[in-house]
Steps between C-alpha positions, in 0.01 A plus 500: 500500500626847414380815673574865441672557832853554613672485834811673622644192669787710634247713691331190645834367619595842635172512695602167655833667579672233293467267801573146389222345710231735369621468141510121514142499635374659176706286261242217469235752386743666261606167349140410419435836334593647165562871531657800334777645713541866421800720571569869460876506554795279413569406863143382552503305173827321575398407854158377391631299204763333720244425772252348256770292333643378831157398630367366167203734487265527202567863417502702185666837522407856417681828540359847490540866570227670707356796308451703820858445623717411201860406567658562162824342620317164476426538129825321400398212728164473327668513159747226599225276639305539176804432279596188698137382516526483878146632557166387368312825557545870553318627808424826675428674173143615568360732757572296809375756749648424839533699819 
């Protein structure tokens, strides 16, 4: 099943304070789910990709630049990810109004 949703896995892990016990408690649910892991900076993308690979998660990857808070320094990252076919979607393009 595919859904039009993405998750910032890095933010979820950060909320859990990267505590091994808390993270390992959510791994069974993550392994049984197919999801799009979105990133908005190269550090987040690298961490998330490594985490998903290490834990054999069913993730596809997206990368985007928020229109309300664009970080133009990340444009080369987006270009590289597209050229190397490292992402399956571009995210954060629309009007993602957040507080």
